[in-house]
CSV table of C-alpha atoms in Angstrom, one decimal:
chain,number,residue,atom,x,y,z
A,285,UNK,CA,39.9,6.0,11.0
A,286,UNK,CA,37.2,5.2,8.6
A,287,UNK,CA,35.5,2.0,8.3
A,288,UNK,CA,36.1,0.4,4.5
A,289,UNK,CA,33.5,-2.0,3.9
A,290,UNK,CA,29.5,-1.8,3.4
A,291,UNK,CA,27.8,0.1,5.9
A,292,UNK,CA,25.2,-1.1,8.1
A,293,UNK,CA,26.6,-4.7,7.9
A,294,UNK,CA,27.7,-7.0,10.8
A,295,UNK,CA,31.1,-6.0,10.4
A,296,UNK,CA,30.1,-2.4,10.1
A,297,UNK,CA,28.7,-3.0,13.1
A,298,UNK,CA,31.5,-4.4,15.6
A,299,UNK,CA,33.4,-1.6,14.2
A,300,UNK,CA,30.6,1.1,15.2
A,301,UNK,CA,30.5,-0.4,18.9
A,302,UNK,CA,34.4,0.2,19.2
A,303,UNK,CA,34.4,3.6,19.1
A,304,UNK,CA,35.1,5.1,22.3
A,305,UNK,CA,35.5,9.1,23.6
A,306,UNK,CA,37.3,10.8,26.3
A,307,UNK,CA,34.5,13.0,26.9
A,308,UNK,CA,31.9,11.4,28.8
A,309,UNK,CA,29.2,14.0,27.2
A,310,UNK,CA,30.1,12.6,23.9
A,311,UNK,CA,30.4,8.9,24.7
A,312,UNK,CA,27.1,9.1,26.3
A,313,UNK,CA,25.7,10.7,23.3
A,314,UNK,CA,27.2,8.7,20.9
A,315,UNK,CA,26.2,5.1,22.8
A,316,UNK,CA,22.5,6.6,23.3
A,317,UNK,CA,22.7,7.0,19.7
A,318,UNK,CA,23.8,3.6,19.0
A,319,UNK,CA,21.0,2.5,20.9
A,320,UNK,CA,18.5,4.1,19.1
A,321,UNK,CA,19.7,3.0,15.9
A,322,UNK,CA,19.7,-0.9,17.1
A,323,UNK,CA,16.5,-0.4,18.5
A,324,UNK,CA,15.1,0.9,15.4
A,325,UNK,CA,16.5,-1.8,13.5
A,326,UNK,CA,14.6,-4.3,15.5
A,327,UNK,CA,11.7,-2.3,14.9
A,328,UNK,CA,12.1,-2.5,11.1
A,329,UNK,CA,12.5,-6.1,11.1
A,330,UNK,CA,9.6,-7.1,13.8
A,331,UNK,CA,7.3,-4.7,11.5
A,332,UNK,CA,8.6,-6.7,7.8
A,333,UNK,CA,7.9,-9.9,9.5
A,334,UNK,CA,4.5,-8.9,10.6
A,335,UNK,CA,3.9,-7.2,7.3
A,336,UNK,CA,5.6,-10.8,5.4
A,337,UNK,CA,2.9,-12.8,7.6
A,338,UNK,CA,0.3,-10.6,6.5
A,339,UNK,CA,1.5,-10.8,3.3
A,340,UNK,CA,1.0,-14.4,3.2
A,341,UNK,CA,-2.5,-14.6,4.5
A,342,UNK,CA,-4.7,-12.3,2.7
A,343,UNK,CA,-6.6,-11.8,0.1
A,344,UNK,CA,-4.0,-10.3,-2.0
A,345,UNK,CA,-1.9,-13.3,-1.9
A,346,UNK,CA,-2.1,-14.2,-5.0
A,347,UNK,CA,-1.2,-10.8,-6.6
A,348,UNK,CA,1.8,-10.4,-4.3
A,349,UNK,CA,3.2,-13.8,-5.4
A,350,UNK,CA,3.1,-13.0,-8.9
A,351,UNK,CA,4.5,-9.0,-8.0
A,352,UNK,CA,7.6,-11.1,-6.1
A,353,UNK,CA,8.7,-13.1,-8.5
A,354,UNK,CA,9.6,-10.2,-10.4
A,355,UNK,CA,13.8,-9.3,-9.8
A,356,UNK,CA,13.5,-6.0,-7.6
A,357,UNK,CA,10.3,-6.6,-6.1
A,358,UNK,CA,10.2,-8.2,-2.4
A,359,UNK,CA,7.6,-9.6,-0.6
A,360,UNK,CA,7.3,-6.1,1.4
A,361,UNK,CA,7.0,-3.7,-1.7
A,362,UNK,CA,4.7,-6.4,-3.7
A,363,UNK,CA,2.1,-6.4,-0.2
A,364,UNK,CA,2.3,-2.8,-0.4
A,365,UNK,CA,1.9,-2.2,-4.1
A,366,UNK,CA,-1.4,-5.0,-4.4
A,367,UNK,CA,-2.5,-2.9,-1.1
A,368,UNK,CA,-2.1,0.7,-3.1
A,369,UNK,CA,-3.4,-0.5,-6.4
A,370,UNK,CA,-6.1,-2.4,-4.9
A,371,UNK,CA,-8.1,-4.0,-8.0
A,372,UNK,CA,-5.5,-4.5,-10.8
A,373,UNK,CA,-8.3,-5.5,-13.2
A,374,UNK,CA,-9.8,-1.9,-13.2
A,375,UNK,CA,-6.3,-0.3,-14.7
A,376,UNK,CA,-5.1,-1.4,-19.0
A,377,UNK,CA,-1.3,-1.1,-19.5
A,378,UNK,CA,-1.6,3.2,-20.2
A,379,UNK,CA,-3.7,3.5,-17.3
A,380,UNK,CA,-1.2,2.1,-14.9
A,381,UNK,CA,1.0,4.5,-15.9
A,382,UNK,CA,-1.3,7.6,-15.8
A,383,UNK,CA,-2.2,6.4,-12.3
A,384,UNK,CA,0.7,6.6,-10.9
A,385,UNK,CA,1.7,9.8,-12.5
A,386,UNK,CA,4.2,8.2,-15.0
A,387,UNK,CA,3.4,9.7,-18.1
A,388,UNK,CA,4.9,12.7,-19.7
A,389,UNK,CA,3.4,16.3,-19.2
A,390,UNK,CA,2.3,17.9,-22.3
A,391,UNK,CA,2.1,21.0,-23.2
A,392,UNK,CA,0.1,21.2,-26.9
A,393,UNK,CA,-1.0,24.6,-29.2
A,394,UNK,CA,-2.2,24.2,-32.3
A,395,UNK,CA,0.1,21.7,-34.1
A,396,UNK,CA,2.9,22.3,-32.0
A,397,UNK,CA,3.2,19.1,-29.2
A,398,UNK,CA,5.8,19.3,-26.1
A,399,UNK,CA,5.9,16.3,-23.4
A,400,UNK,CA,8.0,17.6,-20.2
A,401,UNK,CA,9.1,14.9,-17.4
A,402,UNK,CA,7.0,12.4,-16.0
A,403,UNK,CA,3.5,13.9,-14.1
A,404,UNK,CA,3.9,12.9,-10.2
A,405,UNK,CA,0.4,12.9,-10.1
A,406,UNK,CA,-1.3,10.0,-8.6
A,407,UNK,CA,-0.5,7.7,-6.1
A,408,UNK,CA,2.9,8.8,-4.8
A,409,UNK,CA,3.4,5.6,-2.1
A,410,UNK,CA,2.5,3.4,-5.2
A,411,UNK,CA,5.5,5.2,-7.6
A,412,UNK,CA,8.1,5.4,-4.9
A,413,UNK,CA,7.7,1.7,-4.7
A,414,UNK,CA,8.2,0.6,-8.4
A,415,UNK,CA,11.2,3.3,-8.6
A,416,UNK,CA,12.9,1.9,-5.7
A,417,UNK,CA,12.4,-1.9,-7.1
A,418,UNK,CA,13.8,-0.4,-10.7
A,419,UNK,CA,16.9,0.7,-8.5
A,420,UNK,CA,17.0,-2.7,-7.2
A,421,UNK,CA,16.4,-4.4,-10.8
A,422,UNK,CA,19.3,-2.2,-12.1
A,423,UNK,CA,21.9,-4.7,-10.7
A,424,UNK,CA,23.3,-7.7,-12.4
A,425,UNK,CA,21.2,-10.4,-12.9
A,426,UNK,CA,22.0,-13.2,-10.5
A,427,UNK,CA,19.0,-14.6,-8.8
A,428,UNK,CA,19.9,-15.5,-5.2
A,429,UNK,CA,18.1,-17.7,-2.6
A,430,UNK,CA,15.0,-15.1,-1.7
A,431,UNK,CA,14.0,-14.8,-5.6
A,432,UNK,CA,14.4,-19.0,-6.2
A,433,UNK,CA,12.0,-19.2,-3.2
A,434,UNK,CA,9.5,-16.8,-4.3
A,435,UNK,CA,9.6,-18.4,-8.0
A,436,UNK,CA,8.8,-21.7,-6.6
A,437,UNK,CA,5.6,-20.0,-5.2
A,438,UNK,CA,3.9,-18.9,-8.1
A,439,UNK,CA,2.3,-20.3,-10.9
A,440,UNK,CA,4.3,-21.8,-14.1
A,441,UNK,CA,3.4,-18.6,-15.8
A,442,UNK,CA,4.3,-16.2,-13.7
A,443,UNK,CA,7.5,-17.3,-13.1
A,444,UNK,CA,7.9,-17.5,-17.4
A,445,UNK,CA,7.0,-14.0,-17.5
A,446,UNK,CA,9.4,-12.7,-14.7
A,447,UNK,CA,12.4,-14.5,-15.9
A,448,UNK,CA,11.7,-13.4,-19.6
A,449,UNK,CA,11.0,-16.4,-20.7
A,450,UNK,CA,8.8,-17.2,-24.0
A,451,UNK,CA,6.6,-21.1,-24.3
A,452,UNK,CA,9.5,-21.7,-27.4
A,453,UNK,CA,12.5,-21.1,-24.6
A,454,UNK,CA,11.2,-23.4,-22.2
A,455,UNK,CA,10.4,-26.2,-25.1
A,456,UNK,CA,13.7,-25.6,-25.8
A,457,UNK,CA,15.2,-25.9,-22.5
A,458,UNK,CA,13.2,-29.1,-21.6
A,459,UNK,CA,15.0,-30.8,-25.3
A,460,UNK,CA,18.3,-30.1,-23.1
């Protein structure tokens, strides 16, 4: 029977540990299996709270409190992008993109001008990161608990930025 909800939640979970197999080969298997999966998912989450204190203590501070309050970018992939980029004041808005390897190939004679898909070259950690927060930013928009938090965090104009909002909007809002 197959389980019909989301995997890996708590209800996924109680189903997992009902499973059980005549074969005591198998059901040893299978529970040392489930025990390495649990352990690693304690793993994961004593590792993000070290990396969330670290996070919150360091000189990048600042840069990941502005990264988080954007929708699709936690705490963890902000601390790991201001960690990969390092010195955000060193890159302009093209070469961002050119450092990560998100630019189009090219392939030029003459006057003839070709751009392929995007490079890959550059800092592969770095690119992973912002396609897996686009993946998360692709959802509808409905800012829960974690993202309030984080907003009330960061400076009045970082939070105008990641929520799309212009000076006029928010004159507008405080009329209301």
């Amino acid at each position: 029977m197959c389980y019909g909800g989301k995997a890996w939640t708590g209800k996924h979970e109680q189903w997992l540990r009902t499973h059980r197999f005549a074969t005591p080969g198998l059901q040893l298997a299978y529970d040392a299996a489930f025990d390495a999966m649990l352990a690693t998912l304690d793993r994961r989450s004593r590792l993000d709270q070290a990396i969330t204190a670290m996070a919150a203590d360091s000189a990048l501070t600042p840069v990941v409190t502005r990264l988080s309050c954007v929708r699709g970018i936690s705490t963890l992939t902000a601390f790991g992008l201001a960690t990969e980029i390092g010195d955000w004041g060193r890159l302009s808005g093209r070469a961002i993109g050119a450092y990560l390897g998100l630019v189009p190939c090219e392939h030029s004679s003459g006057s003839t001008r070709c751009q392929g898909g995007v490079t890959k070259t550059g800092n592969s950690h770095a690119r992973r990161l912002l396609i897996e927060a686009a993946w998360h930013h692709r959802t509808p928009y409905r800012p829960g608990r974690d993202l309030r938090r984080r907003w009330q965090a960061a400076s009045p104009a970082a939070r105008a930025r990641t929520r799309g909002e212009s000076a006029p909007a928010r004159a507008l809002d405080q009329l209301r």
